[in-house]
Amino acid sequence: MTRQAPASAYKAAISYGWVGRVAHQAGLITMGATHPRTSGAKGLDGGTLVLLGAGPGFWPVLKAAPEWNGPDPVDRWSTRVIGQMALDLGADAHFPFGGPPYAPFIDWALKSGRTFSSPVGALVHDTVGMMISYRGALHFAQEFEIPEAVAPSPCTTCAAPCTSTCPVGALNDQEFYDVGACHAHLSTDEGQTCMTGGCLARLSCPVSAGANRDPEQSAHHMKAFHPS
């Protein structure tokens, strides 16, 4: 956690919509929120937690940023940009990297009411499907109005192509993610489709189209997951 001083002129008028507008300017999107006092979100006491993720504008912003030409550009960019947002808005910044220990982002995502567990175990979001990329979260001391939880999960009315699309069955509805099978496939010629365009199972989720993900961005994440 990065503790920031509440030195913001915006603090008194803070709202979920305001956070969303500030996030949008940075290439991020708000991916849900929760009130820890009532939801029981792990590791937090009261206030309002807002989850931030990579939006359609994220990739060009990142490539134009000073972090792009150094190591771990996504995490370093997230630390700087979301850290500054926290400072400006009077919040605490949390990140899904930098551990152990790690912030409980899976718990927070599920408590937001906009993210669910898919038939293959991976998280699925109501607007970006399985192409989730949480970059950080802002925890505000004050409670303010947040969007109502989405119900039910988009998976309840889906034919679940994610359960059968993976060429080697690494993601399926029978067992937990087979990381070894996935890595082995990515090392083959056939696996280059996943390496250059992103995980086929995650892309098969109909809601994933809402992420408007640049294939180059997916390729970057795949290379980080499976270095050559």
JSON list of N, CA and C in Angstrom, two decimals, residues 1 8 12 15 28 42 50 55 71 107 124 129 133 146 150 160 173 183 185 192 211:
[
{"chain": "A", "resi": 1, "resn": "MET", "atom": "N", "xyz": [0.84, -1.19, 0.00]},
{"chain": "A", "resi": 1, "resn": "MET", "atom": "CA", "xyz": [0.00, 0.00, 0.00]},
{"chain": "A", "resi": 1, "resn": "MET", "atom": "C", "xyz": [0.87, 1.24, 0.00]},
{"chain": "A", "resi": 8, "resn": "SER", "atom": "N", "xyz": [-5.89, 17.25, -1.52]},
{"chain": "A", "resi": 8, "resn": "SER", "atom": "CA", "xyz": [-6.66, 17.47, -2.74]},
{"chain": "A", "resi": 8, "resn": "SER", "atom": "C", "xyz": [-7.74, 18.51, -2.56]},
{"chain": "A", "resi": 12, "resn": "ALA", "atom": "N", "xyz": [-13.68, 17.14, -1.07]},
{"chain": "A", "resi": 12, "resn": "ALA", "atom": "CA", "xyz": [-15.03, 17.35, -0.55]},
{"chain": "A", "resi": 12, "resn": "ALA", "atom": "C", "xyz": [-16.09, 16.95, -1.56]},
{"chain": "A", "resi": 15, "resn": "SER", "atom": "N", "xyz": [-16.58, 11.78, -6.05]},
{"chain": "A", "resi": 15, "resn": "SER", "atom": "CA", "xyz": [-17.68, 10.89, -6.41]},
{"chain": "A", "resi": 15, "resn": "SER", "atom": "C", "xyz": [-17.12, 9.80, -7.32]},
{"chain": "A", "resi": 28, "resn": "LEU", "atom": "N", "xyz": [-7.32, 4.82, -18.10]},
{"chain": "A", "resi": 28, "resn": "LEU", "atom": "CA", "xyz": [-7.85, 3.78, -17.22]},
{"chain": "A", "resi": 28, "resn": "LEU", "atom": "C", "xyz": [-9.37, 3.83, -17.20]},
{"chain": "A", "resi": 42, "resn": "LYS", "atom": "N", "xyz": [-11.65, -7.64, 2.28]},
{"chain": "A", "resi": 42, "resn": "LYS", "atom": "CA", "xyz": [-10.50, -7.99, 3.11]},
{"chain": "A", "resi": 42, "resn": "LYS", "atom": "C", "xyz": [-9.49, -6.84, 3.22]},
{"chain": "A", "resi": 50, "resn": "VAL", "atom": "N", "xyz": [-12.36, 1.92, -4.92]},
{"chain": "A", "resi": 50, "resn": "VAL", "atom": "CA", "xyz": [-12.65, 1.98, -6.34]},
{"chain": "A", "resi": 50, "resn": "VAL", "atom": "C", "xyz": [-11.55, 1.22, -7.09]},
{"chain": "A", "resi": 55, "resn": "GLY", "atom": "N", "xyz": [-8.10, 0.52, -19.75]},
{"chain": "A", "resi": 55, "resn": "GLY", "atom": "CA", "xyz": [-9.19, 0.77, -20.68]},
{"chain": "A", "resi": 55, "resn": "GLY", "atom": "C", "xyz": [-8.69, 0.77, -22.11]},
{"chain": "A", "resi": 71, "resn": "PRO", "atom": "N", "xyz": [12.38, -1.52, -17.76]},
{"chain": "A", "resi": 71, "resn": "PRO", "atom": "CA", "xyz": [11.83, -2.81, -17.32]},
{"chain": "A", "resi": 71, "resn": "PRO", "atom": "C", "xyz": [10.46, -2.63, -16.67]},
{"chain": "A", "resi": 107, "resn": "ASP", "atom": "N", "xyz": [-10.59, -10.87, -4.01]},
{"chain": "A", "resi": 107, "resn": "ASP", "atom": "CA", "xyz": [-11.68, -10.64, -3.06]},
{"chain": "A", "resi": 107, "resn": "ASP", "atom": "C", "xyz": [-12.35, -9.30, -3.34]},
{"chain": "A", "resi": 124, "resn": "VAL", "atom": "N", "xyz": [-14.44, -12.97, -14.54]},
{"chain": "A", "resi": 124, "resn": "VAL", "atom": "CA", "xyz": [-15.09, -12.36, -15.70]},
{"chain": "A", "resi": 124, "resn": "VAL", "atom": "C", "xyz": [-15.78, -11.09, -15.22]},
{"chain": "A", "resi": 129, "resn": "GLY", "atom": "N", "xyz": [-15.35, -8.63, -19.84]},
{"chain": "A", "resi": 129, "resn": "GLY", "atom": "CA", "xyz": [-15.29, -10.08, -19.89]},
{"chain": "A", "resi": 129, "resn": "GLY", "atom": "C", "xyz": [-14.09, -10.65, -19.17]},
{"chain": "A", "resi": 133, "resn": "SER", "atom": "N", "xyz": [-7.70, -6.52, -16.57]},
{"chain": "A", "resi": 133, "resn": "SER", "atom": "CA", "xyz": [-6.35, -6.07, -16.23]},
{"chain": "A", "resi": 133, "resn": "SER", "atom": "C", "xyz": [-6.45, -5.00, -15.15]},
{"chain": "A", "resi": 146, "resn": "ILE", "atom": "N", "xyz": [-21.90, 4.57, -4.93]},
{"chain": "A", "resi": 146, "resn": "ILE", "atom": "CA", "xyz": [-21.27, 3.75, -5.97]},
{"chain": "A", "resi": 146, "resn": "ILE", "atom": "C", "xyz": [-22.36, 3.03, -6.76]},
{"chain": "A", "resi": 150, "resn": "VAL", "atom": "N", "xyz": [-24.05, -5.63, -10.22]},
{"chain": "A", "resi": 150, "resn": "VAL", "atom": "CA", "xyz": [-24.65, -6.23, -11.41]},
{"chain": "A", "resi": 150, "resn": "VAL", "atom": "C", "xyz": [-25.11, -7.64, -11.07]},
{"chain": "A", "resi": 160, "resn": "ALA", "atom": "N", "xyz": [-20.80, -20.62, -22.72]},
{"chain": "A", "resi": 160, "resn": "ALA", "atom": "CA", "xyz": [-19.50, -20.96, -22.13]},
{"chain": "A", "resi": 160, "resn": "ALA", "atom": "C", "xyz": [-18.48, -21.48, -23.13]},
{"chain": "A", "resi": 173, "resn": "ASP", "atom": "N", "xyz": [-13.77, -26.57, -17.63]},
{"chain": "A", "resi": 173, "resn": "ASP", "atom": "CA", "xyz": [-14.68, -26.55, -16.49]},
{"chain": "A", "resi": 173, "resn": "ASP", "atom": "C", "xyz": [-14.56, -27.77, -15.61]},
{"chain": "A", "resi": 183, "resn": "HIS", "atom": "N", "xyz": [1.89, -23.43, -20.75]},
{"chain": "A", "resi": 183, "resn": "HIS", "atom": "CA", "xyz": [3.25, -23.03, -21.11]},
{"chain": "A", "resi": 183, "resn": "HIS", "atom": "C", "xyz": [3.82, -23.93, -22.21]},
{"chain": "A", "resi": 185, "resn": "HIS", "atom": "N", "xyz": [2.21, -25.47, -24.57]},
{"chain": "A", "resi": 185, "resn": "HIS", "atom": "CA", "xyz": [1.59, -25.12, -25.84]},
{"chain": "A", "resi": 185, "resn": "HIS", "atom": "C", "xyz": [2.16, -23.82, -26.40]},
{"chain": "A", "resi": 192, "resn": "GLN", "atom": "N", "xyz": [1.72, -19.90, -31.11]},
{"chain": "A", "resi": 192, "resn": "GLN", "atom": "CA", "xyz": [2.03, -18.51, -31.42]},
{"chain": "A", "resi": 192, "resn": "GLN", "atom": "C", "xyz": [0.77, -17.67, -31.66]},
{"chain": "A", "resi": 211, "resn": "ALA", "atom": "N", "xyz": [-13.70, -5.07, -24.03]},
{"chain": "A", "resi": 211, "resn": "ALA", "atom": "CA", "xyz": [-12.40, -4.54, -23.62]},
{"chain": "A", "resi": 211, "resn": "ALA", "atom": "C", "xyz": [-11.73, -3.78, -24.75]}
]
